[in-house]
Coordinates of C-alpha atoms in Angstrom, one line a residue:
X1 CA 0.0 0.0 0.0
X2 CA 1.3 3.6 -0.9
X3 CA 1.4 6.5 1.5
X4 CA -1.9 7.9 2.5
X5 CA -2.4 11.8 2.0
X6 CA -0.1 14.0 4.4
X7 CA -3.5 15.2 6.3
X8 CA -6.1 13.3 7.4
X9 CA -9.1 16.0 7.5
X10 CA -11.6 17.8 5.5
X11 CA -9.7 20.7 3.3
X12 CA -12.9 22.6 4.5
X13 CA -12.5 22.1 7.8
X14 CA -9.1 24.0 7.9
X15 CA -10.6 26.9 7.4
X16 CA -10.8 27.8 11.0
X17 CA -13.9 27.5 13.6
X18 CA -16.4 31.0 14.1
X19 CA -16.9 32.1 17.7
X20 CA -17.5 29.8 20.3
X21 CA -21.1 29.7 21.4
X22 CA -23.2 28.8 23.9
X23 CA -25.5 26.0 25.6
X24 CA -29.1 27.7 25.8
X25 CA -30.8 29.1 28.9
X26 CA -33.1 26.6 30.5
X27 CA -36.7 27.3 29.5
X28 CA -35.5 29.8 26.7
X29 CA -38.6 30.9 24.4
X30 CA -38.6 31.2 20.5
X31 CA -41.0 31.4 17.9
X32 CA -38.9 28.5 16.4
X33 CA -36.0 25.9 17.3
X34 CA -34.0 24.7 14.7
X35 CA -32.1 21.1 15.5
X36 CA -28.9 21.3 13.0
X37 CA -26.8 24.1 12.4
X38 CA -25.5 22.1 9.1
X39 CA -26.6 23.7 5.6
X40 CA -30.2 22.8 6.1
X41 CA -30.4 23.9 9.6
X42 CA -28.1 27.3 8.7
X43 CA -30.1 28.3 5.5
X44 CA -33.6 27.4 7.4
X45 CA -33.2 29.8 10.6
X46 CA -31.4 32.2 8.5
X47 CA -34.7 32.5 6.3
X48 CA -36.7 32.5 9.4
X49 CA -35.0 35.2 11.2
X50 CA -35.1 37.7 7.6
X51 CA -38.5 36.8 7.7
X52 CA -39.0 38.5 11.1
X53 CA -39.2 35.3 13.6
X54 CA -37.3 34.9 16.9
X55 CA -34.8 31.7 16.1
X56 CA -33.2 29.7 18.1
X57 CA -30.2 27.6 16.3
X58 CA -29.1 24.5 18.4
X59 CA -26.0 22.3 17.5
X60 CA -24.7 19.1 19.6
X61 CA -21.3 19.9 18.4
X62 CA -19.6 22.8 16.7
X63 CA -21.5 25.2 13.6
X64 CA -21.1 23.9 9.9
X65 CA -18.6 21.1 11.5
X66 CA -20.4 18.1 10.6
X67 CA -21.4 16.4 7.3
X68 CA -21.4 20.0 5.9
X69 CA -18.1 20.3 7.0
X70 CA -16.9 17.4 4.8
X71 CA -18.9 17.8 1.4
X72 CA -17.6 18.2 -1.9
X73 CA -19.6 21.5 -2.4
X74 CA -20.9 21.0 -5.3
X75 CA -24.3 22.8 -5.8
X76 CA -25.8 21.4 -8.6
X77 CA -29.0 20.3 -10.4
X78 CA -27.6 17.9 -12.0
X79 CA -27.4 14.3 -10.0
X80 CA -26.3 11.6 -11.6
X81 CA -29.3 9.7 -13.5
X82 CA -32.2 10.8 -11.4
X83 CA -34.1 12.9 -14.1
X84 CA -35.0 9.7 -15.8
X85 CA -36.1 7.9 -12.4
X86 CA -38.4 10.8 -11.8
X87 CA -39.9 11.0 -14.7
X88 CA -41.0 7.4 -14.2
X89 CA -41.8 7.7 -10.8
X90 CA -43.2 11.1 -10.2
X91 CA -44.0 11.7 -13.7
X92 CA -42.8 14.4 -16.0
X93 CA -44.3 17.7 -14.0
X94 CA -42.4 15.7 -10.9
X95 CA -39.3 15.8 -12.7
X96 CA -39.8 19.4 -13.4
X97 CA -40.5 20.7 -10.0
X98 CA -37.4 18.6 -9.2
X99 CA -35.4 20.6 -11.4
X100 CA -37.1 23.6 -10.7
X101 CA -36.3 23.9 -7.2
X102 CA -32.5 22.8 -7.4
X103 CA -32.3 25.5 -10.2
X104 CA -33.9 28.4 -7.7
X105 CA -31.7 26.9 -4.9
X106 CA -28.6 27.7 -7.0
X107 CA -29.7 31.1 -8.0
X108 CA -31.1 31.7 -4.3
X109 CA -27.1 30.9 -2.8
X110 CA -25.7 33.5 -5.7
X111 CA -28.5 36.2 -4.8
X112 CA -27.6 35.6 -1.0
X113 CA -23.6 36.0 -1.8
X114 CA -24.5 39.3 -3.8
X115 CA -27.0 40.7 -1.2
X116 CA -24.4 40.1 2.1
X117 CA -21.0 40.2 0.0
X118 CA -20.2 36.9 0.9
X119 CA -17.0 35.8 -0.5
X120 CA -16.6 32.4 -0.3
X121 CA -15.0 31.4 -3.6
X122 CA -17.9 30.8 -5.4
X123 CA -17.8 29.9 -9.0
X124 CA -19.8 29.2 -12.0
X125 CA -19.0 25.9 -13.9
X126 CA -20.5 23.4 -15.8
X127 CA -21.9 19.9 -14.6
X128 CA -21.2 16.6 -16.1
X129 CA -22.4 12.7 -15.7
X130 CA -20.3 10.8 -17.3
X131 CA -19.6 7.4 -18.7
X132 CA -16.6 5.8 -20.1
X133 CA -18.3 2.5 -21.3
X134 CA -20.9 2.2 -24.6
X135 CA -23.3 0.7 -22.5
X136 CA -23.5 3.2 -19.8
X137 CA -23.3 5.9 -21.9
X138 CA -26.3 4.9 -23.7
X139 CA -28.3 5.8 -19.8
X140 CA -26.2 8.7 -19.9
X141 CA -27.4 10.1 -23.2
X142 CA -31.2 9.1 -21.9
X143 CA -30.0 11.1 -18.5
X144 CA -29.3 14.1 -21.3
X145 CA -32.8 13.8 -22.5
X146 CA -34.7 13.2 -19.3
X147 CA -33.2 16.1 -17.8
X148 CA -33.8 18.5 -20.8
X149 CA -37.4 17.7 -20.5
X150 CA -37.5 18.6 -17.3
X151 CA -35.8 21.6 -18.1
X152 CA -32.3 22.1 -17.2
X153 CA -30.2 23.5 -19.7
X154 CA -28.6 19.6 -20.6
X155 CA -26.8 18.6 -23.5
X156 CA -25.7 15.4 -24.7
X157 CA -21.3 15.8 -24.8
X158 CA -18.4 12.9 -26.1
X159 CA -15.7 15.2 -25.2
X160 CA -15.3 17.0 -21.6
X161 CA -12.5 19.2 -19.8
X162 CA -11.5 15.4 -18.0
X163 CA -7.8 14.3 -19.1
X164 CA -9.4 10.9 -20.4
X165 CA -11.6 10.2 -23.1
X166 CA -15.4 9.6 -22.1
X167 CA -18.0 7.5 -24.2
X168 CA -21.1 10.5 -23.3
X169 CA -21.6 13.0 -20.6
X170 CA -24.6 15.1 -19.9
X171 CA -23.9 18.3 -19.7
X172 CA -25.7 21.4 -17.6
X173 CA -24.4 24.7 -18.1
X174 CA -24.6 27.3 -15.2
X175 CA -23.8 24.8 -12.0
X176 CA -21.8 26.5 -8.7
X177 CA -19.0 25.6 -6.5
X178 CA -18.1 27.1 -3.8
X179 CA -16.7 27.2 0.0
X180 CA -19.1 25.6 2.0
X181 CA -18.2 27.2 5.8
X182 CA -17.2 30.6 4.3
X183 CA -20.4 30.8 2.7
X184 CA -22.0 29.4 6.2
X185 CA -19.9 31.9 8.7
X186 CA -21.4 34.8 6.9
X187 CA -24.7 33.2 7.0
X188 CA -24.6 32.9 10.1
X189 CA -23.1 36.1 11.8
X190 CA -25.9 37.7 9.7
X191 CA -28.2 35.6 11.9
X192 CA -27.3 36.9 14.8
X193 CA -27.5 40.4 13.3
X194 CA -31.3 39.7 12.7
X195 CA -31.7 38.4 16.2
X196 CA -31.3 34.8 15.7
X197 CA -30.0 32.8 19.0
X198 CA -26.9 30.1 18.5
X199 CA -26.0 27.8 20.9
X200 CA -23.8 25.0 20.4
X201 CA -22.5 21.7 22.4
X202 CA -26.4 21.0 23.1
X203 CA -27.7 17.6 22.5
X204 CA -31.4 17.5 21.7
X205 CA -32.8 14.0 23.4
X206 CA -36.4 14.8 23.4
X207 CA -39.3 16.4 21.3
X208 CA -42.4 17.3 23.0
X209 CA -45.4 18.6 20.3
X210 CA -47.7 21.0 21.4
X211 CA -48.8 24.5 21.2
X212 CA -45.9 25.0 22.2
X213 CA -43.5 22.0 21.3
X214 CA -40.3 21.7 23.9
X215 CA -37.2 20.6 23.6
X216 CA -34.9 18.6 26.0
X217 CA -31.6 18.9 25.9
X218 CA -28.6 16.0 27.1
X219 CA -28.4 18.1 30.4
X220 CA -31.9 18.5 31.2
X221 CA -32.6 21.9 29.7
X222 CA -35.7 23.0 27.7
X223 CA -36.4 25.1 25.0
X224 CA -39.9 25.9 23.8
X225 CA -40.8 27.0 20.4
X226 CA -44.2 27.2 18.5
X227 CA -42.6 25.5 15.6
X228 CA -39.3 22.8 15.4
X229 CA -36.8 21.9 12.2
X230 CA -35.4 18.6 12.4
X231 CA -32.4 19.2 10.2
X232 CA -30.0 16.9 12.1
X233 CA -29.1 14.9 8.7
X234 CA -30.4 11.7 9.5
X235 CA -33.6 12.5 11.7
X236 CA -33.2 11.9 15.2
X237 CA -36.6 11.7 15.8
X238 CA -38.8 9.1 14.0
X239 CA -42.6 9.7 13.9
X240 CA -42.8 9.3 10.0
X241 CA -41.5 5.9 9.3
X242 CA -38.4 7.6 7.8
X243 CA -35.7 5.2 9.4
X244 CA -37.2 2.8 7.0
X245 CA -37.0 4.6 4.2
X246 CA -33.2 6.2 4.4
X247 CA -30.1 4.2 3.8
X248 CA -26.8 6.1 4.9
X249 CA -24.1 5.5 3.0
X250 CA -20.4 6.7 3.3
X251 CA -18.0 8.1 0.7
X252 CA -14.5 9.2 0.7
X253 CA -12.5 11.9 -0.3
X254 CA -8.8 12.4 -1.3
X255 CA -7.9 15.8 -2.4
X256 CA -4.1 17.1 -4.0
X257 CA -2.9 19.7 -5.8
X258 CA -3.0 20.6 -9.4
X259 CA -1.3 23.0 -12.0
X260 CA -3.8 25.3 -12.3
X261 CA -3.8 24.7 -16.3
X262 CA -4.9 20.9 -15.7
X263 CA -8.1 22.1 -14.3
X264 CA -10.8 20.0 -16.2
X265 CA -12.9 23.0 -16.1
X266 CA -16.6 21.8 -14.2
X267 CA -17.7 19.2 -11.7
X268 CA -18.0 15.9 -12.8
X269 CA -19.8 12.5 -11.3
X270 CA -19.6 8.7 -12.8
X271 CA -21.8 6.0 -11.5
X272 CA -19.3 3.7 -12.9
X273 CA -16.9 2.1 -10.6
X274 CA -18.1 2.7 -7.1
X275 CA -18.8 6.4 -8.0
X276 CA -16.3 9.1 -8.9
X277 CA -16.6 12.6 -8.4
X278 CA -14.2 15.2 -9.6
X279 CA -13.9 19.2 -9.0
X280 CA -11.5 21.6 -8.4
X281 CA -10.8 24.5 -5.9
X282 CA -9.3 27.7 -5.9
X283 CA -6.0 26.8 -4.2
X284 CA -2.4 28.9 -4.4
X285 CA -0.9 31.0 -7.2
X286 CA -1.1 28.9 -10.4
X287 CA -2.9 26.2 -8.7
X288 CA -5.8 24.4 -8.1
X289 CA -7.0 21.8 -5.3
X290 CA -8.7 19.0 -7.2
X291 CA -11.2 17.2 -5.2
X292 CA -12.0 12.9 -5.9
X293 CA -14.7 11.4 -4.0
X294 CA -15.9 7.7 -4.2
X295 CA -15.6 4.5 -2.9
X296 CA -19.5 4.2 -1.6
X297 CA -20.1 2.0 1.2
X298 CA -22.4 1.1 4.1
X299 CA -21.3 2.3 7.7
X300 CA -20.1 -0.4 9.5
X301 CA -19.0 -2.4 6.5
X302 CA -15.0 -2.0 7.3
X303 CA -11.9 -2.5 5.3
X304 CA -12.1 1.4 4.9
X305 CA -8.4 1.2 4.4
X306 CA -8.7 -0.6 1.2
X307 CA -11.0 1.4 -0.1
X308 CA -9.0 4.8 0.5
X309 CA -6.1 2.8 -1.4
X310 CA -8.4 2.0 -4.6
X311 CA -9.4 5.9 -4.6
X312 CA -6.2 6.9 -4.3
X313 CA -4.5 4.9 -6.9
X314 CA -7.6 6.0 -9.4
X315 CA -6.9 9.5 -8.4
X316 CA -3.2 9.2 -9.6
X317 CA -3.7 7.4 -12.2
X318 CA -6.0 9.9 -14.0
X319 CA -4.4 12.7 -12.8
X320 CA -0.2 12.2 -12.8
X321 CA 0.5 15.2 -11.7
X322 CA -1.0 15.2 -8.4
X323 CA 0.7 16.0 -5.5
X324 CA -2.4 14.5 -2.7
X325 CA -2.2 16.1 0.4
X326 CA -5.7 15.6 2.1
X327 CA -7.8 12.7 3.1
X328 CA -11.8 12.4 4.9
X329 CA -15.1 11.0 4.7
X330 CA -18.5 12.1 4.1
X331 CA -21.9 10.2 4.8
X332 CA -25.4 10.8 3.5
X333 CA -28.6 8.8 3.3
X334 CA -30.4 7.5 0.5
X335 CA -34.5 8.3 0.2
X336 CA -36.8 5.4 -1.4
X337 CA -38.4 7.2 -4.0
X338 CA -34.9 9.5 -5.2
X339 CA -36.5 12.4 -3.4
X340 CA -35.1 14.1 -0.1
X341 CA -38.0 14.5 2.5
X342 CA -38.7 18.3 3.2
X343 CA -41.8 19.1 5.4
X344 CA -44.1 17.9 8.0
X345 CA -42.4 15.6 10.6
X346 CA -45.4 13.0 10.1
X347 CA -48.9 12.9 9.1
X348 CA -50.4 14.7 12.4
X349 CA -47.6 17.3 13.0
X350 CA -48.6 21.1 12.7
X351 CA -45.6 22.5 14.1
X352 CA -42.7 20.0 13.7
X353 CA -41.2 19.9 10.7
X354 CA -38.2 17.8 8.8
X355 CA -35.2 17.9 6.2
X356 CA -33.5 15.0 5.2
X357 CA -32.2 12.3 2.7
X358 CA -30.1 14.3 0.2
X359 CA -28.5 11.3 -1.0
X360 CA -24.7 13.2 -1.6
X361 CA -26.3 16.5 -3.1
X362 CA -27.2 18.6 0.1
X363 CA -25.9 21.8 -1.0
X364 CA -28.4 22.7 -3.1
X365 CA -30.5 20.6 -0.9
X366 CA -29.9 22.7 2.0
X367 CA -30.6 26.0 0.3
X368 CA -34.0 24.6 -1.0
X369 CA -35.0 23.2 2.1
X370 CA -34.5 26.6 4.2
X371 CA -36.8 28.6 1.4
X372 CA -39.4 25.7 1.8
X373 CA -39.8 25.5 5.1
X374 CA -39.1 29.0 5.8
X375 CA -42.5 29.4 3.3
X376 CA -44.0 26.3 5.3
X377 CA -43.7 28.1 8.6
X378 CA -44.9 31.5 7.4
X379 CA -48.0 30.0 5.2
X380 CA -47.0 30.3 2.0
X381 CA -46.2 26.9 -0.2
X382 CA -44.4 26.6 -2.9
X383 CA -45.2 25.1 -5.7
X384 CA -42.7 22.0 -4.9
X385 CA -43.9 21.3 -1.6
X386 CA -45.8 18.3 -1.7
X387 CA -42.8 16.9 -4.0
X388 CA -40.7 16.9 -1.0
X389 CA -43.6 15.9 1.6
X390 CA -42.4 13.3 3.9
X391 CA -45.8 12.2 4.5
X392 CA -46.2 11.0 1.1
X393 CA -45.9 7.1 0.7
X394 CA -46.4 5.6 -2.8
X395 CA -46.3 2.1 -1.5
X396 CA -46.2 0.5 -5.5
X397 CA -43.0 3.0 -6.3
X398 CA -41.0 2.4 -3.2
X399 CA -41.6 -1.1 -1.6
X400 CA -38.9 -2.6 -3.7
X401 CA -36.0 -0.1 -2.2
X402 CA -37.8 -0.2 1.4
X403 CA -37.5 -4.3 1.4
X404 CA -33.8 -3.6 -0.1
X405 CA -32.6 -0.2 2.8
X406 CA -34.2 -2.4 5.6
X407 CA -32.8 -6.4 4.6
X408 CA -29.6 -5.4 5.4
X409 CA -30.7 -3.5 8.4
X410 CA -33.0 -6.2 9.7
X411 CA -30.0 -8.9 8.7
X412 CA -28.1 -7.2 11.7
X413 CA -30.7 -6.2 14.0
X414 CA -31.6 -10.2 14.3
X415 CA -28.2 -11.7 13.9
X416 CA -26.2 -10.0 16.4
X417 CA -28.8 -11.3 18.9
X418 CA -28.4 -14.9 17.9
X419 CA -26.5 -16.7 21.1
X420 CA -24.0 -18.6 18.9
X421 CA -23.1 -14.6 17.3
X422 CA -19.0 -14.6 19.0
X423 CA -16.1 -13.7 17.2
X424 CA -12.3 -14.9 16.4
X425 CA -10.0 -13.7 19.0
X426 CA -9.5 -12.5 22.3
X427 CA -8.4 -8.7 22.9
X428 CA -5.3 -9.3 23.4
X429 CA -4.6 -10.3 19.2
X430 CA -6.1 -6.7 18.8
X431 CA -2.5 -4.4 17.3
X432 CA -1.9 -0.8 18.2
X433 CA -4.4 1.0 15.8
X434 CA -7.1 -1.9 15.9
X435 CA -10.1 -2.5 16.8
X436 CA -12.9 -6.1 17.3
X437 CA -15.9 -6.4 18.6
X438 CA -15.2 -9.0 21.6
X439 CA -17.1 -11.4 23.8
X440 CA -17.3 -10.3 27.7
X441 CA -19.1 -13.4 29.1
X442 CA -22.5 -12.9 27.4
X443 CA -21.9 -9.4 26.2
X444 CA -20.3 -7.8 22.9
X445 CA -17.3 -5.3 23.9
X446 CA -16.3 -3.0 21.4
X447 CA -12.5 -3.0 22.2
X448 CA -10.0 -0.4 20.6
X449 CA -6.2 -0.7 21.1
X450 CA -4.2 3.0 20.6
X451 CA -1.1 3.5 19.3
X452 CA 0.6 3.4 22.6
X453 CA -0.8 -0.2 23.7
X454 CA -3.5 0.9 26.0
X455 CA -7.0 -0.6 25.4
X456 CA -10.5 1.5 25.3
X457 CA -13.4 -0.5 25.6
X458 CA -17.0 0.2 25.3
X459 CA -20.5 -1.4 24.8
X460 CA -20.8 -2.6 21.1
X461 CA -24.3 -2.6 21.0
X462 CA -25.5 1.0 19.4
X463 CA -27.6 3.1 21.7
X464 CA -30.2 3.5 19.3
X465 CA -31.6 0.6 18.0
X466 CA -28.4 -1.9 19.6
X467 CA -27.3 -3.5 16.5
X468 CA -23.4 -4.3 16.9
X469 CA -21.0 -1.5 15.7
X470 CA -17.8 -1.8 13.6
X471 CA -14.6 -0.4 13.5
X472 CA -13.8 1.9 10.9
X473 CA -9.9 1.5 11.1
X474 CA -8.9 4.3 8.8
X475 CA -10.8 6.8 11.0
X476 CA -10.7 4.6 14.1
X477 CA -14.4 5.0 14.8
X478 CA -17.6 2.6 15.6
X479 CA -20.0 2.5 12.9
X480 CA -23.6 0.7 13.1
X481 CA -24.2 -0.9 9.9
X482 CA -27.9 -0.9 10.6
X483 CA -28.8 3.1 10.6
X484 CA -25.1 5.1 10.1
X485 CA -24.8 5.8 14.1
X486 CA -21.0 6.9 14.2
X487 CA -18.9 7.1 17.6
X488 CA -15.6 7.9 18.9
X489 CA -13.4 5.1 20.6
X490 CA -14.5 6.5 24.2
X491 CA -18.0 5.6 23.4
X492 CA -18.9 9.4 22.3
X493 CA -21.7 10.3 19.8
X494 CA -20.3 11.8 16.1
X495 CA -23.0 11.4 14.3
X496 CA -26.5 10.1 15.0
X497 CA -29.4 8.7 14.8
X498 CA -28.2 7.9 18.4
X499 CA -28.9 10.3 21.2
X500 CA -26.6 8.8 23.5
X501 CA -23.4 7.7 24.2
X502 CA -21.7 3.5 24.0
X503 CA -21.8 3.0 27.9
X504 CA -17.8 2.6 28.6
X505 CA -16.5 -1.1 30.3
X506 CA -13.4 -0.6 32.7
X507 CA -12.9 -4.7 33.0
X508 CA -11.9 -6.7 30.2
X509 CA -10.6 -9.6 32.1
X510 CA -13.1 -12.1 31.3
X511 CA -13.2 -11.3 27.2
X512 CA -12.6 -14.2 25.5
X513 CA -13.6 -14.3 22.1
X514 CA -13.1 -11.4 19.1
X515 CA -14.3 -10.1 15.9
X516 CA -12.6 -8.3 13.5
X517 CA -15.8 -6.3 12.5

């Protein structure tokens, strides 16, 4: 195996942190509570607050630091084939509201930039899907044609800005890149200009609907609004079936530098070969940082390793020149029907409200979602809304990928309860940098050995649902392969639908058996 990138982290994330805020006042009182201060969550109670509404923004960790934090930021209409799958699913005017409202997202994030002088290296380009094979090109040039319909400005291309030939690409004209936490910072110190209340390191555990709804927090505080945003990614409150119809998925990312007259010139996505996305980013003088993500995979599913290897070597390969120097991940969830749910929280909700399920394209996502339910809470509706409605179910249309999210779900939720489930070695075969699920007696220890020989050990099973977690060993984490629950080796929540933390176990003397999960 070759070296890995010099830096494991998001190039994003290096940008810096914003000011340090705090956990909200017990019993603090807003007209609405947003759970999320990612794109959705930002753009949502930004709209809000412009619209005249006391907003309260509330973050278990730190603003614009989590999935957002480790995008590609592309903000595009384009996504991969999904014209064609709405046109036979939601039929042609559904693949034109689709389009519709990714094209105003786009426009809405250049109108915001002009209006507040953001500059956050935003930049107009081109989008491409591409195929390098005949046979896949022939779905691409169908892509071309579904998404002209609907009416994105989509051309059918053989020859792209890519320094390798291509069989067909589609081709939209007008796409944006740009910075996602520059853009975000600005958002969000304008939020506090207009009023609008950020708190950060709070934990929302509970949701209580009403006139008003409340809020708990980890430590026992409330917050009561009239109206709540779940924008937390993958919901962590389920009250419309929607852990049933999202699968998360992970991707990852290497990133290196470029000459900046090797830019290909656009953003570019393949469905071939595990997925591979390309883009570029203003960098240093004459340069550019050009941006590869691929390698899909289910939390929890290991040998992350590997698959970093295999991304890196395609990177290279395609691009000679490339001097890597970053490395992360990024995860997203995957909606039934192709469509992110934007709305009501469930079928009786009046005041709870969710965002969710962008499936890899949540920048434009994000933006759309805060107009739309910025319009939702003040009583207007646009004319996409009941595209996006989670409380739509078209049982015919999205039984087949319900039965396929939850079999591999349900495989793990009743095997690792099976009494003969063990493993293949004690703790003790675990090497500095490892980790195994292990056998305590009758219970599964998630056991992590550091790089200095000392061993962390905590509950394998996952607080939210208690399927067994995995190690991750490239970013020496515990995944649950059933819903994309993510946690640190002390047992700490990264990323949910898990409210709490893996209870920590201090004796590991009677562990006997192992599992390289």
């Amino acid at each position: 195996m070759t070296d890995v990138p010099v830096r494991s982290g998001s190039y994003w994330m290096e940008y810096g942190d914003g000011p340090v805020y705090p956990r909200p006042p017990d019993g603090l009182e807003v007209d609405v509570a947003v759970i999320g201060a990612g794109i959705a969550g930002i753009s949502t109670a930004w709209e809000l607050a412009r619209a005249g509404k006391s907003v309260a923004l509330l973050e278990a960790d730190r603003v614009a630091s989590g999935v957002t934090g480790h995008t590609t930021a592309k903000v595009s209409a384009l996504h991969g084939t999904v014209y064609q799958r709405l046109r036979s699913t939601r039929g042609p005017q559904g693949a034109a509201l689709y389009a519709r409202s990714q094209q105003d997202a786009i426009g809405h994030l250049v109108a915001v930039c002009e209006e507040l002088g953001i500059d956050c290296d935003l930049e107009r380009a081109p989008a491409f899907t591409y195929a390098e094979t005949a046979k896949e090109a022939r779905t691409v040039k169908a892509e071309a044609e579904a998404a002209l319909a609907a009416g994105l400005p989509a051309s059918y291309v053989t020859e792209t800005g890519l320094p390798f030939p291509v069989a067909g690409a589609v081709r939209v004209e007008g796409q944006a890149l740009f910075h996602p936490r520059k853009y975000l910072y600005a958002l969000v110190a304008d939020l506090e200009r207009r009023g609008g209340q950020i708190f950060e390191g709070t934990r929302i555990v509970g949701l209580r609907e009403g006139e008003p709804c409340r809020l708990t927090t980890e430590d026992g505080r409330t917050v009561s609004a009239r109206d709540v945003v779940v924008a937390t990614h993958y919901p962590v409150f389920d009250r419309s079936l929607l852990f049933a119809r999202l699968k998360p998925h992970r991707e990852l990312v290497v990133a290196g530098v470029i000459p900046a007259a090797q830019d290909p010139g656009g953003m570019y996505l393949t469905p071939e070969g595990s997925t591979r996305s390309v883009r570029t980013a203003p960098y240093g003088e004459g340069e550019r940082l050009l941006i590869v993500t691929g390698e899909k995979f289910t939390p929890g599913t290991g040998r992350v390793e590997e698959r970093y290897e295999r991304l890196q070597q395609w990177t290279t390969r395609r691009f000679p020149e490339v001097r890597l120097t970053h490395r992360w991940a990024a995860q997203d969830n995957e909606p039934t029907d192709g469509v992110p749910f934007v709305g009501a929280l469930h079928p009786r909700a009046r005041h709870s409200y969710v965002a969710t399920g962008f499936n890899g394209w949540g920048m434009a996502g994000g933006v759309m979602s805060g107009k739309l339910l910025a319009a939702r809470i003040t009583g207007e509706k646009p004319p996409w809304t009941d595209l996006y409605d989670p409380v739509r179910l078209r049982p015919v249309k999205e039984a087949p990928s319900m039965m396929r999210f939850q079999a591999a779900a349900a495989g793990h939720f009743v095997g690792d309860r099976l009494p003969f489930v063990t493993g293949g070695g004690p703790a003790s075969r675990i090497a500095p940098g490892g980790g195994a699920v292990v056998r305590k007696g009758a219970r599964h220890v998630a056991v992590h050995r550091d790089d200095a020989g000392e061993l962390h050990a905590v509950s394998a099973r996952c607080t939210h649902l208690g399927c067994l977690v995995r190690f991750n060993d490239a970013e020496r984490t515990w995944e649950c392969p059933c819903h994309g629950s993510r946690f640190g080796i002390g047992g700490e929540v990264l990323q949910g639908p898990a409210l709490h933390p893996l209870e920590r176990v201090h004796d590991l003397k009677e562990t006997e058996e192992g599992d390289d999960a």
